[in-house]
Short mmCIF file of C-alpha atoms in Angstrom, two decimals:
data_model
loop_
_atom_site.label_atom_id
_atom_site.label_comp_id
_atom_site.label_asym_id
_atom_site.label_seq_id
_atom_site.Cartn_x
_atom_site.Cartn_y
_atom_site.Cartn_z
CA UNK G 210 0.00 -0.01 0.01
CA UNK G 211 1.29 3.37 -0.89
CA UNK G 212 2.52 5.56 1.95
CA UNK G 213 0.44 8.60 2.94
CA UNK G 214 3.44 10.73 2.02
CA UNK G 215 3.42 9.39 -1.53
CA UNK G 216 3.37 11.91 -4.36
CA UNK G 217 -0.06 12.68 -5.65
CA UNK G 218 -0.47 12.61 -9.38
CA UNK G 219 -3.29 14.05 -11.45
CA UNK G 220 -4.60 11.18 -13.59
CA UNK G 221 -7.50 13.16 -15.08
CA UNK G 222 -7.96 12.89 -18.82
CA UNK G 223 -7.50 15.99 -20.94
CA UNK G 224 -6.80 19.30 -19.28
CA UNK G 225 -8.57 22.16 -17.66
CA UNK G 226 -8.50 25.95 -18.16
CA UNK G 227 -6.03 26.43 -15.30
CA UNK G 228 -2.93 24.70 -16.61
CA UNK G 229 -3.84 24.19 -20.24
CA UNK G 230 -2.88 20.53 -19.96
CA UNK G 231 0.83 21.21 -20.25
CA UNK G 232 1.85 19.68 -16.94
CA UNK G 233 0.63 17.35 -14.22
CA UNK G 234 0.00 18.47 -10.69
CA UNK G 235 2.38 16.92 -8.14
CA UNK G 236 1.71 17.95 -4.54
CA UNK G 237 2.45 16.42 -1.24
CA UNK G 238 -0.71 16.17 0.85
CA UNK G 239 0.67 18.34 3.68
CA UNK G 240 1.71 21.02 1.26
CA UNK G 241 -1.66 20.98 -0.47
CA UNK G 242 -3.53 21.31 2.85
CA UNK G 243 -1.27 24.15 3.91
CA UNK G 244 -1.90 25.97 0.62
CA UNK G 245 -5.67 25.51 0.85
CA UNK G 246 -5.80 26.72 4.43
CA UNK G 247 -3.71 29.77 3.56
CA UNK G 248 -5.90 30.59 0.59
CA UNK G 249 -9.14 30.31 2.65
CA UNK G 250 -7.65 32.57 5.29
CA UNK G 251 -6.59 35.14 2.73
CA UNK G 252 -10.07 35.14 1.08
CA UNK G 253 -11.77 35.69 4.45
CA UNK G 254 -9.42 38.57 5.18
CA UNK G 255 -10.27 40.25 1.90
CA UNK G 256 -13.95 39.52 2.44
CA UNK G 257 -14.12 41.14 5.86
CA UNK G 258 -12.04 44.10 4.70
CA UNK G 259 -14.51 44.60 1.89
CA UNK G 260 -17.44 44.46 4.35
CA UNK G 261 -15.94 47.04 6.72
CA UNK G 262 -16.91 50.72 6.82
CA UNK G 263 -15.14 53.48 4.91
CA UNK G 264 -14.13 53.33 1.28
CA UNK G 265 -15.71 50.63 -0.81
CA UNK G 266 -13.48 47.71 -1.85
CA UNK G 267 -13.17 46.52 -5.44
CA UNK G 268 -12.24 43.08 -6.72
CA UNK G 269 -10.92 42.05 -10.11
CA UNK G 270 -12.28 38.72 -11.41
CA UNK G 271 -10.11 36.87 -13.96
CA UNK G 272 -11.14 33.79 -15.96
CA UNK G 273 -8.16 32.25 -17.87
CA UNK G 274 -9.11 31.02 -21.39
CA UNK G 275 -12.52 32.61 -20.88
CA UNK G 276 -12.55 34.16 -24.35
CA UNK G 277 -13.47 30.86 -25.98
CA UNK G 278 -16.82 30.90 -24.17
CA UNK G 279 -19.86 32.85 -25.24
CA UNK G 280 -20.30 35.81 -22.86
CA UNK G 281 -23.95 35.02 -22.16
CA UNK G 282 -23.21 31.41 -21.36
CA UNK G 283 -20.27 32.25 -19.12
CA UNK G 284 -22.12 34.80 -17.05
CA UNK G 285 -25.14 32.55 -16.76
CA UNK G 286 -22.94 29.61 -15.60
CA UNK G 287 -21.26 31.79 -13.02
CA UNK G 288 -24.55 33.13 -11.74
CA UNK G 289 -25.97 29.54 -11.41
CA UNK G 290 -23.00 28.51 -9.29
CA UNK G 291 -22.66 31.79 -7.36
CA UNK G 292 -24.83 32.07 -4.23
CA UNK G 293 -25.41 35.82 -4.75
CA UNK G 294 -26.79 37.84 -7.67
CA UNK G 295 -24.23 39.99 -9.38
CA UNK G 296 -23.68 42.30 -12.36
CA UNK G 297 -20.17 42.38 -13.87
CA UNK G 298 -18.57 45.80 -14.27
CA UNK G 299 -16.47 46.49 -17.37
CA UNK G 300 -16.51 42.94 -18.84
CA UNK G 301 -13.63 42.73 -21.31
CA UNK G 302 -11.08 40.39 -22.81
CA UNK G 303 -7.32 40.58 -22.83
CA UNK G 304 -5.71 38.00 -25.01
CA UNK G 305 -7.47 34.75 -24.17
CA UNK G 306 -8.46 35.92 -20.65
CA UNK G 307 -11.74 37.47 -19.47
CA UNK G 308 -11.74 40.21 -16.84
CA UNK G 309 -14.49 42.12 -15.03
CA UNK G 310 -14.84 43.97 -11.68
CA UNK G 311 -17.05 43.46 -8.65
CA UNK G 312 -17.61 46.07 -5.92
CA UNK G 313 -18.96 43.68 -3.29
CA UNK G 314 -16.74 41.49 -1.17
CA UNK G 315 -19.37 38.84 -0.50
CA UNK G 316 -20.09 38.37 -4.17
CA UNK G 317 -16.38 38.31 -5.05
CA UNK G 318 -15.85 35.63 -2.39
CA UNK G 319 -18.79 33.65 -3.73
CA UNK G 320 -17.36 33.84 -7.26
CA UNK G 321 -13.96 32.65 -6.13
CA UNK G 322 -15.62 29.59 -4.53
CA UNK G 323 -17.17 28.74 -7.94
CA UNK G 324 -13.67 28.05 -9.33
CA UNK G 325 -13.34 24.53 -10.87
CA UNK G 326 -16.93 23.72 -10.15
CA UNK G 327 -18.22 24.67 -13.59
CA UNK G 328 -17.61 22.35 -16.58
CA UNK G 329 -17.48 23.90 -20.07
CA UNK G 330 -19.10 22.46 -23.21
CA UNK G 331 -15.94 20.47 -23.95
CA UNK G 332 -15.48 19.10 -20.47
CA UNK G 333 -12.88 21.59 -19.26
CA UNK G 334 -13.05 22.98 -15.75
CA UNK G 335 -13.51 26.72 -15.42
CA UNK G 336 -11.06 28.59 -13.20
CA UNK G 337 -12.08 31.81 -11.42
CA UNK G 338 -9.53 34.02 -9.85
CA UNK G 339 -10.32 36.91 -7.45
CA UNK G 340 -7.96 39.69 -6.49
CA UNK G 341 -8.63 42.87 -4.47
CA UNK G 342 -7.90 46.11 -6.31
CA UNK G 343 -8.39 49.80 -6.10
CA UNK G 344 -11.42 51.40 -7.78
CA UNK G 345 -10.96 51.23 -11.58
CA UNK G 346 -10.29 54.61 -13.14
CA UNK G 347 -13.45 54.51 -15.34
CA UNK G 348 -15.69 54.34 -12.19
CA UNK G 349 -15.42 58.15 -11.54
CA UNK G 350 -15.59 59.13 -15.19
CA UNK G 351 -18.76 60.72 -16.35
CA UNK G 352 -20.67 59.36 -19.30
CA UNK G 353 -19.75 60.82 -22.69
CA UNK G 354 -22.38 62.76 -24.62
CA UNK G 355 -22.86 59.75 -26.88
CA UNK G 356 -23.42 57.47 -23.90
CA UNK G 357 -25.81 59.94 -22.34
CA UNK G 358 -27.82 60.00 -25.55
CA UNK G 359 -27.98 56.19 -25.63
CA UNK G 360 -29.11 56.16 -22.06
CA UNK G 361 -31.80 58.75 -22.74
CA UNK G 362 -33.16 56.66 -25.64
CA UNK G 363 -33.13 53.56 -23.41
CA UNK G 364 -35.02 55.37 -20.65
CA UNK G 365 -37.49 56.74 -23.15
CA UNK G 366 -38.44 53.19 -24.06
CA UNK G 367 -38.96 52.37 -20.38
CA UNK G 368 -41.17 55.36 -19.67
CA UNK G 369 -44.95 55.15 -19.48
CA UNK G 370 -46.30 58.64 -20.16
CA UNK G 371 -49.92 57.74 -19.35
CA UNK G 372 -48.91 56.60 -15.82
CA UNK G 373 -45.90 58.92 -15.47
CA UNK G 374 -43.94 55.76 -14.48
CA UNK G 375 -40.32 54.91 -15.23
CA UNK G 376 -39.13 51.32 -15.15
CA UNK G 377 -35.34 51.05 -14.51
CA UNK G 378 -35.44 47.44 -13.31
CA UNK G 379 -32.04 45.71 -14.04
CA UNK G 380 -31.02 48.68 -16.18
CA UNK G 381 -27.39 47.42 -16.16
CA UNK G 382 -28.37 44.40 -18.29
CA UNK G 383 -30.49 46.30 -20.87
CA UNK G 384 -29.54 44.97 -24.35
CA UNK G 385 -29.58 48.43 -25.87
CA UNK G 386 -26.81 49.53 -23.44
CA UNK G 387 -24.85 46.28 -23.34
CA UNK G 388 -24.50 46.13 -27.12
CA UNK G 389 -22.83 49.60 -26.96
CA UNK G 390 -20.58 48.40 -24.06
CA UNK G 391 -22.17 51.04 -21.76
CA UNK G 392 -21.74 49.97 -18.11
CA UNK G 393 -24.86 51.29 -16.35
CA UNK G 394 -24.64 50.44 -12.62
CA UNK G 395 -26.88 52.64 -10.48
CA UNK G 396 -24.70 52.02 -7.42
CA UNK G 397 -22.00 54.00 -9.27
CA UNK G 398 -22.29 57.77 -8.62
CA UNK G 399 -21.57 58.67 -12.24
CA UNK G 400 -24.37 56.44 -13.52
CA UNK G 401 -26.90 57.63 -10.96
CA UNK G 402 -25.99 61.26 -11.71
CA UNK G 403 -26.62 60.63 -15.43
CA UNK G 404 -30.09 59.17 -14.69
CA UNK G 405 -30.88 62.08 -12.39
CA UNK G 406 -29.88 64.58 -15.03
CA UNK G 407 -32.16 62.99 -17.64
CA UNK G 408 -35.14 62.73 -15.30
CA UNK G 409 -34.70 66.38 -14.09
CA UNK G 410 -34.53 67.71 -17.67
CA UNK G 411 -37.16 65.54 -19.38
CA UNK G 412 -39.59 63.82 -16.89
CA UNK G 413 -39.67 65.79 -13.64
CA UNK G 414 -43.37 64.91 -13.16
CA UNK G 415 -42.71 61.28 -12.40
CA UNK G 416 -45.11 59.60 -9.96
CA UNK G 417 -43.58 56.12 -9.98
CA UNK G 418 -40.14 54.74 -10.48
CA UNK G 419 -38.83 51.15 -10.41
CA UNK G 420 -35.20 50.72 -9.23
CA UNK G 421 -35.38 47.02 -8.44
CA UNK G 422 -32.52 44.58 -9.14
CA UNK G 423 -29.85 47.28 -9.45
CA UNK G 424 -27.50 46.12 -6.60
CA UNK G 425 -28.15 49.36 -4.66
CA UNK G 426 -26.35 49.06 -1.29
CA UNK G 427 -27.04 52.59 -0.14
CA UNK G 428 -29.63 55.25 -0.89
CA UNK G 429 -27.56 58.43 -1.20
CA UNK G 430 -28.15 58.62 -4.97
CA UNK G 431 -31.86 57.68 -4.58
CA UNK G 432 -32.29 60.42 -2.02
CA UNK G 433 -30.88 62.98 -4.49
CA UNK G 434 -33.08 61.51 -7.26
CA UNK G 435 -36.28 61.78 -5.24
CA UNK G 436 -35.46 65.45 -4.49
CA UNK G 437 -35.84 66.17 -8.21
CA UNK G 438 -39.25 64.60 -8.50
CA UNK G 439 -41.50 66.04 -5.74
CA UNK G 440 -44.61 64.38 -7.17
CA UNK G 441 -43.20 60.86 -6.76
CA UNK G 442 -45.59 58.56 -4.84
CA UNK G 443 -44.40 55.05 -5.66
CA UNK G 444 -40.87 53.68 -5.35
CA UNK G 445 -39.71 50.13 -5.99
CA UNK G 446 -36.42 49.16 -4.32
CA UNK G 447 -36.94 45.41 -4.16
CA UNK G 448 -34.16 42.85 -4.73
CA UNK G 449 -31.29 45.21 -4.05
CA UNK G 450 -28.51 45.09 -1.51
CA UNK G 451 -29.87 47.33 1.28
CA UNK G 452 -28.61 45.83 4.49
CA UNK G 453 -29.90 48.07 7.33
CA UNK G 454 -33.22 49.80 7.97
CA UNK G 455 -31.30 52.96 8.80
CA UNK G 456 -30.80 53.47 5.06
CA UNK G 457 -34.48 54.22 4.84
CA UNK G 458 -33.96 57.29 7.04
CA UNK G 459 -32.48 59.02 3.97
CA UNK G 460 -35.96 58.94 2.29
CA UNK G 461 -38.08 59.97 5.32
CA UNK G 462 -38.84 63.40 3.91
CA UNK G 463 -40.59 62.01 0.86
CA UNK G 464 -44.34 61.42 0.90
CA UNK G 465 -44.43 57.92 -0.55
CA UNK G 466 -47.71 56.03 -0.55
CA UNK G 467 -46.28 52.80 -2.21
CA UNK G 468 -42.96 51.21 -1.40
CA UNK G 469 -41.31 47.90 -2.25
CA UNK G 470 -38.38 46.52 -0.21
CA UNK G 471 -38.80 42.75 -0.51
CA UNK G 472 -35.64 40.89 -1.48
CA UNK G 473 -33.27 43.20 0.43
CA UNK G 474 -31.13 41.77 3.25
CA UNK G 475 -32.62 44.29 5.72
CA UNK G 476 -36.03 42.44 5.49
CA UNK G 477 -34.51 39.43 7.25
CA UNK G 478 -33.70 41.46 10.36
CA UNK G 479 -37.28 41.71 11.56
CA UNK G 480 -38.74 38.99 13.78
CA UNK G 481 -42.16 39.12 12.11
CA UNK G 482 -44.23 40.99 9.52
CA UNK G 483 -45.87 43.25 12.05
CA UNK G 484 -42.49 44.51 13.31
CA UNK G 485 -41.32 45.06 9.70
CA UNK G 486 -44.47 47.07 8.82
CA UNK G 487 -44.19 49.12 12.03
CA UNK G 488 -40.56 49.98 11.39
CA UNK G 489 -41.28 51.12 7.78
CA UNK G 490 -44.43 52.97 8.74
CA UNK G 491 -42.55 54.97 11.37
CA UNK G 492 -40.48 56.48 8.53
CA UNK G 493 -43.35 56.71 6.04
CA UNK G 494 -46.55 57.25 8.05
CA UNK G 495 -48.63 58.06 4.96
CA UNK G 496 -47.73 54.76 3.29
CA UNK G 497 -50.73 52.81 1.95
CA UNK G 498 -49.04 49.85 0.26
CA UNK G 499 -45.88 47.95 1.17
CA UNK G 500 -44.37 45.25 -1.12
CA UNK G 501 -47.52 45.28 -3.20
CA UNK G 502 -49.88 44.64 -0.28
CA UNK G 503 -52.43 47.15 1.22
CA UNK G 504 -51.51 48.21 4.74
CA UNK G 505 -54.16 48.13 7.48
CA UNK G 506 -55.51 51.51 8.44
CA UNK G 507 -54.12 53.12 11.56
CA UNK G 508 -56.58 53.22 14.39
CA UNK G 509 -57.45 56.67 15.53
CA UNK G 510 -54.24 58.70 15.31
CA UNK G 511 -53.40 61.21 12.64
CA UNK G 512 -49.79 61.69 11.70
CA UNK G 513 -49.82 63.83 8.62
CA UNK G 514 -50.90 67.38 7.92
CA UNK G 515 -50.89 70.63 9.93
CA UNK G 516 -48.09 71.73 12.23
CA UNK G 517 -49.95 74.17 14.49
CA UNK G 518 -52.81 73.99 16.90
CA UNK G 519 -56.03 76.04 16.46
CA UNK G 520 -56.28 79.08 18.80
CA UNK G 521 -60.12 79.04 19.23
CA UNK G 522 -61.19 77.46 22.53
CA UNK G 523 -64.04 75.56 20.77
CA UNK G 524 -61.63 73.96 18.39
CA UNK G 525 -59.26 73.06 21.20
CA UNK G 526 -62.14 71.28 22.93
CA UNK G 527 -63.12 69.33 19.84
CA UNK G 528 -59.41 68.37 19.36
CA UNK G 529 -59.04 67.08 22.93
CA UNK G 530 -62.36 65.22 22.94
CA UNK G 531 -61.59 63.51 19.63
CA UNK G 532 -58.09 62.58 20.89
CA UNK G 533 -59.43 61.06 24.12
CA UNK G 534 -62.10 59.10 22.28
CA UNK G 535 -59.54 57.66 19.88
CA UNK G 536 -56.90 57.05 22.59
CA UNK G 537 -59.12 55.25 25.05
CA UNK G 538 -60.85 53.35 22.26
CA UNK G 539 -57.47 51.71 21.66
CA UNK G 540 -56.33 51.61 25.28
CA UNK G 541 -59.39 49.63 26.33
CA UNK G 542 -59.17 47.20 23.44
CA UNK G 543 -57.39 43.84 23.46
CA UNK G 544 -54.40 45.30 21.53
CA UNK G 545 -52.67 48.43 22.77
CA UNK G 546 -49.89 48.22 20.25
CA UNK G 547 -51.49 50.81 17.87
CA UNK G 548 -50.81 53.37 20.63
CA UNK G 549 -47.34 53.66 19.14
CA UNK G 550 -48.80 56.02 16.65
CA UNK G 551 -50.02 58.29 19.39
CA UNK G 552 -46.61 58.93 20.93
CA UNK G 553 -43.66 60.96 19.73
CA UNK G 554 -40.47 59.05 19.05
CA UNK G 555 -38.75 60.67 22.06
CA UNK G 556 -41.80 60.73 24.32
CA UNK G 557 -41.61 60.08 28.09
CA UNK G 558 -44.00 58.32 30.58
CA UNK G 559 -44.17 58.08 34.29
CA UNK G 560 -46.64 56.15 36.41
CA UNK G 561 -47.70 56.58 40.05
CA UNK G 562 -50.00 54.44 42.24
CA UNK G 563 -51.39 56.28 45.19
CA UNK G 564 -51.95 54.21 48.39
CA UNK G 565 -51.28 56.39 51.39
CA UNK G 566 -50.60 54.32 54.53
CA UNK G 567 -51.67 51.05 52.89
CA UNK G 568 -50.04 47.89 51.74
CA UNK G 569 -50.34 47.90 47.93
CA UNK G 570 -50.90 44.22 47.82
CA UNK G 571 -53.92 44.46 50.20
CA UNK G 572 -55.52 47.57 48.79
CA UNK G 573 -56.02 46.29 45.19
CA UNK G 574 -53.04 48.19 43.70
CA UNK G 575 -50.42 45.47 43.74
CA UNK G 576 -50.35 45.23 39.94
CA UNK G 577 -49.28 48.92 39.79
CA UNK G 578 -46.78 49.09 42.66
CA UNK G 579 -43.79 47.76 40.70
CA UNK G 580 -43.83 50.58 38.12
CA UNK G 581 -44.84 53.38 40.48
CA UNK G 582 -42.60 56.43 40.25
CA UNK G 583 -42.20 58.55 43.38
CA UNK G 584 -38.85 60.36 43.50
CA UNK G 585 -39.25 61.07 47.23
CA UNK G 586 -39.53 57.37 48.11
CA UNK G 587 -37.07 55.88 45.68
CA UNK G 588 -34.22 54.33 47.54
CA UNK G 589 -32.16 53.30 44.53
CA UNK G 590 -30.58 56.31 42.83
CA UNK G 591 -30.70 54.62 39.43
CA UNK G 592 -34.31 53.47 39.74
CA UNK G 593 -35.68 56.69 38.43
CA UNK G 594 -34.03 56.07 35.08
CA UNK G 595 -35.67 52.64 34.84
CA UNK G 596 -39.10 53.80 35.97
CA UNK G 597 -39.16 56.87 33.80
CA UNK G 598 -39.90 55.44 30.37
CA UNK G 599 -38.39 57.17 27.34
CA UNK G 600 -39.15 56.58 23.60
CA UNK G 601 -42.51 55.42 22.43
CA UNK G 602 -41.40 51.79 22.24
CA UNK G 603 -40.67 51.59 25.97
CA UNK G 604 -43.78 53.60 26.80
CA UNK G 605 -46.17 51.32 24.94
CA UNK G 606 -44.29 48.23 26.21
CA UNK G 607 -45.19 49.40 29.76
CA UNK G 608 -48.79 50.20 28.88
CA UNK G 609 -49.18 46.66 27.49
CA UNK G 610 -48.19 45.24 30.87
CA UNK G 611 -50.84 47.24 32.85
CA UNK G 612 -54.20 45.49 33.58
CA UNK G 613 -56.83 45.49 30.92
CA UNK G 614 -59.38 48.25 31.49
CA UNK G 615 -62.66 49.75 30.58
CA UNK G 616 -62.90 53.55 31.14
CA UNK G 617 -66.20 55.34 31.86
CA UNK G 618 -65.87 58.27 29.52
CA UNK G 619 -69.01 59.85 31.04
CA UNK G 620 -67.02 60.25 34.26
CA UNK G 621 -64.19 62.15 32.59
CA UNK G 622 -63.26 65.53 34.06
CA UNK G 623 -61.06 67.41 31.50
CA UNK G 624 -59.03 70.46 32.18
CA UNK G 625 -56.81 72.33 29.67
CA UNK G 626 -53.75 73.58 31.60
CA UNK G 627 -52.06 75.64 28.82
CA UNK G 628 -51.83 75.74 25.05
CA UNK G 629 -50.13 77.61 22.26
CA UNK G 630 -49.89 77.11 18.52
CA UNK G 631 -47.15 74.46 19.12
CA UNK G 632 -48.05 72.65 22.32
CA UNK G 633 -51.00 71.65 24.45
CA UNK G 634 -51.20 70.49 28.15
CA UNK G 635 -54.39 68.97 29.53
CA UNK G 636 -55.48 66.71 32.45
CA UNK G 637 -58.17 64.10 32.34
CA UNK G 638 -59.47 62.21 35.43
CA UNK G 639 -62.23 59.65 35.89
CA UNK G 640 -63.06 56.08 36.74
CA UNK G 641 -62.20 52.77 35.06
CA UNK G 642 -62.70 49.15 36.03
CA UNK G 643 -60.28 46.26 35.44
CA UNK G 644 -61.80 43.84 32.93
CA UNK G 645 -59.77 40.84 34.06
CA UNK G 646 -59.94 41.58 37.81
CA UNK G 647 -61.11 38.68 40.06
CA UNK G 648 -61.63 41.14 42.88
CA UNK G 649 -65.09 42.53 43.70
CA UNK G 650 -63.42 45.88 44.17
CA UNK G 651 -62.30 46.30 40.52
CA UNK G 652 -63.07 50.01 40.17
CA UNK G 653 -60.17 52.52 40.14
CA UNK G 654 -59.84 56.19 39.86
CA UNK G 655 -57.22 57.78 37.66
CA UNK G 656 -55.75 61.19 36.78
CA UNK G 657 -53.63 61.71 33.65
CA UNK G 658 -51.61 64.62 32.43
CA UNK G 659 -50.87 64.78 28.72
CA UNK G 660 -48.47 67.14 27.05
CA UNK G 661 -48.87 67.04 23.26
CA UNK G 662 -47.65 68.69 20.09
CA UNK G 663 -49.53 68.92 16.73
CA UNK G 664 -49.49 65.79 14.64
CA UNK G 665 -49.07 66.22 10.87
CA UNK G 666 -52.74 65.83 9.99
CA UNK G 667 -54.35 67.96 12.64
CA UNK G 668 -54.35 65.45 15.51
CA UNK G 669 -52.16 65.32 18.65
CA UNK G 670 -48.88 63.56 19.26
CA UNK G 671 -47.97 62.90 22.92
CA UNK G 672 -44.53 64.00 24.17
CA UNK G 673 -45.13 63.47 27.91
CA UNK G 674 -47.61 61.30 29.75
CA UNK G 675 -48.07 61.13 33.57
CA UNK G 676 -50.59 58.62 34.98
CA UNK G 677 -51.72 58.33 38.58
CA UNK G 678 -53.99 55.47 39.75
CA UNK G 679 -55.74 55.06 43.15
CA UNK G 680 -58.74 53.20 44.56
CA UNK G 681 -62.05 54.85 43.69
CA UNK G 682 -64.28 56.17 46.40
CA UNK G 683 -67.77 54.69 47.01
CA UNK G 684 -69.35 57.81 45.68
CA UNK G 685 -67.35 57.58 42.39
CA UNK G 686 -68.17 53.88 42.09
CA UNK G 687 -71.87 54.52 42.50
CA UNK G 688 -71.68 57.27 39.81
CA UNK G 689 -69.66 55.22 37.36
CA UNK G 690 -71.26 53.25 34.48
CA UNK G 691 -74.69 54.63 35.31
CA UNK G 692 -76.35 52.57 32.66
CA UNK G 693 -75.75 49.58 34.81
CA UNK G 694 -74.71 51.13 38.12
CA UNK G 695 -74.92 48.93 41.29
CA UNK G 696 -78.02 49.51 43.43
CA UNK G 697 -77.72 52.24 46.04
CA UNK G 698 -78.98 49.95 48.76
CA UNK G 699 -76.87 47.08 49.96
CA UNK G 700 -79.80 45.40 51.75
CA UNK G 701 -81.77 42.41 50.65
CA UNK G 702 -84.04 42.51 47.60
CA UNK G 703 -87.32 44.21 48.38
CA UNK G 704 -90.61 42.30 48.31
CA UNK G 705 -92.12 42.04 44.84
CA UNK G 706 -95.35 40.52 43.49
CA UNK G 707 -95.50 36.85 42.69
CA UNK G 708 -95.58 37.67 38.97
CA UNK G 709 -92.51 39.98 39.27
CA UNK G 710 -90.72 37.38 41.39
CA UNK G 711 -91.26 34.79 38.64
CA UNK G 712 -90.03 37.28 36.00
CA UNK G 713 -86.99 38.14 38.21
CA UNK G 714 -86.01 34.49 38.64
CA UNK G 715 -86.28 33.91 34.88
CA UNK G 716 -84.26 37.03 34.00
CA UNK G 717 -81.51 36.09 36.55
CA UNK G 718 -81.35 32.55 35.13
CA UNK G 719 -81.09 33.76 31.46
CA UNK G 720 -78.78 36.71 32.04
CA UNK G 721 -76.56 35.02 34.65
CA UNK G 722 -76.73 38.07 36.93
CA UNK G 723 -77.61 37.78 40.58
CA UNK G 724 -81.04 38.73 41.83
CA UNK G 725 -80.03 42.25 43.01
CA UNK G 726 -78.67 43.34 39.64
CA UNK G 727 -81.46 41.59 37.75
CA UNK G 728 -84.05 43.39 39.75
CA UNK G 729 -82.30 46.70 39.12
CA UNK G 730 -82.25 46.07 35.42
CA UNK G 731 -85.99 45.21 35.34
CA UNK G 732 -87.00 48.14 37.45
CA UNK G 733 -85.01 50.55 35.24
CA UNK G 734 -87.05 49.22 32.26
CA UNK G 735 -90.40 49.24 34.11
CA UNK G 736 -90.49 45.49 34.34
CA UNK G 737 -90.54 45.06 30.51
CA UNK G 738 -88.80 41.70 30.19
CA UNK G 739 -87.91 42.00 26.44
CA UNK G 740 -86.76 45.56 26.75
CA UNK G 741 -84.55 44.74 29.77
CA UNK G 742 -83.14 41.73 27.97
CA UNK G 743 -82.27 43.89 24.88
CA UNK G 744 -80.58 46.60 27.06
CA UNK G 745 -78.65 43.90 28.96
CA UNK G 746 -77.43 42.25 25.76
CA UNK G 747 -76.15 45.53 24.35
CA UNK G 748 -74.39 46.59 27.57
CA UNK G 749 -72.82 43.23 27.99
CA UNK G 750 -71.53 43.35 24.36
CA UNK G 751 -69.92 46.69 25.15
CA UNK G 752 -68.34 45.31 28.42
CA UNK G 753 -70.21 47.78 30.60
CA UNK G 754 -71.57 45.26 33.13
CA UNK G 755 -69.12 44.76 36.08
CA UNK G 756 -68.15 41.32 37.26
CA UNK G 757 -69.81 41.92 40.61
CA UNK G 758 -73.18 41.71 38.90
CA UNK G 759 -72.62 38.01 38.21
CA UNK G 760 -71.54 37.09 41.75
CA UNK G 761 -74.20 35.00 43.44
#
């Protein structure tokens, strides 16, 4: 048996494109392993350098004996083997060798790994060499007048005048440009500048533009492009190379109603579709469609429009009342997440539970004690920074943890503290009950101070929110939810006629309420069984019947 140190010989038939068949490979196993390890380490170094910040790294791809292959077949074979989509820059031949450039380290690395994995039509293996290089000189060169004219003609064919839409999808592979050897890569500043110039001069009324599949890794050029077309409403950026959602910040000033981002690496960073939609909508609040799908309407909060508040007191009242109706409509629902749209990005929130001289766990306020903020009683110096919530994400995260509620809007007492054309401060107090509470004493009193600024469509945007909760007094409890308030008397049910007693038993059995609450409901409706049943059904559907009514 041959020794493991024996010389390896290449017994393959024919030859490949690396050595031309002129000599056989003779390598000792250890030397071959060392060479492969060294090459892998070198490739990784170049890859990570290319991914780093600062100046963009370029790579020259060389294919020995590549001239004998058809260009279309060669690029297609490389694309099939390469794990990432690419567009070759400045494809050309020199002697029998093919050269082109790549400006993405990950793509260059993937191409190098395709070496000797592709078999040509005659059975020869294809060699792919990759070498880092400085930016080619032609990258910073502006297009010639002839090339600009060709580009203008190409864009004219892609323009739909009836829709004011321009389709620049995969513009770099357009046959009209490739046959003239015009390298049109929109991630190159010179190419994007040429496109911007043509749009600005000839079609500034664009309403839609498709920039998909153009290897865009940043949006600096797109930001400049959009500044030239103020009427633009739809933008397609799908299947590009956008890696972080922060790139979208560059486009925040533009009033887009349709946006496509699918196929970009940034889309994989979100844990679910809801988080993805929320992140995009924060930057484009007027967006109606994302990736071709209609977005659900925002519940209750305007974010687009005027930037000042009305001075007339009547208008201020309408503004506050509409805001509170919308706010508590969401707050009392099963999902408080839409409250994100009511708060400013840098809003703050503090919470206080008031239980003077009482143990919070025994006075029904135990659920609130943990998050209660009282600077005078805080023993930990750093606790105030944890209890004072900043940014709307942390504010709504805390609101989601508070008990589910139902507020009695009829009990609201509203006071406007101060207002100007840029800010508004008002206080609202009243009574609510905890929907999920197992305690008979589920009613609470609250006071809330809102400081708000104008939202962009005439609504309010909260910048500071201070909430105080305490146990409601007996008087407030009796006055709350008057449509189904508890009876004033705590004594036994008064004597009724035999007929009414029979009706009372039947109503209690069908409604599930105890006799005391059933009697109250029948009396309020003048012992009209059908009317009382109808009122009960409606109030129960609205959640306005407290749990105590069902305790027997």
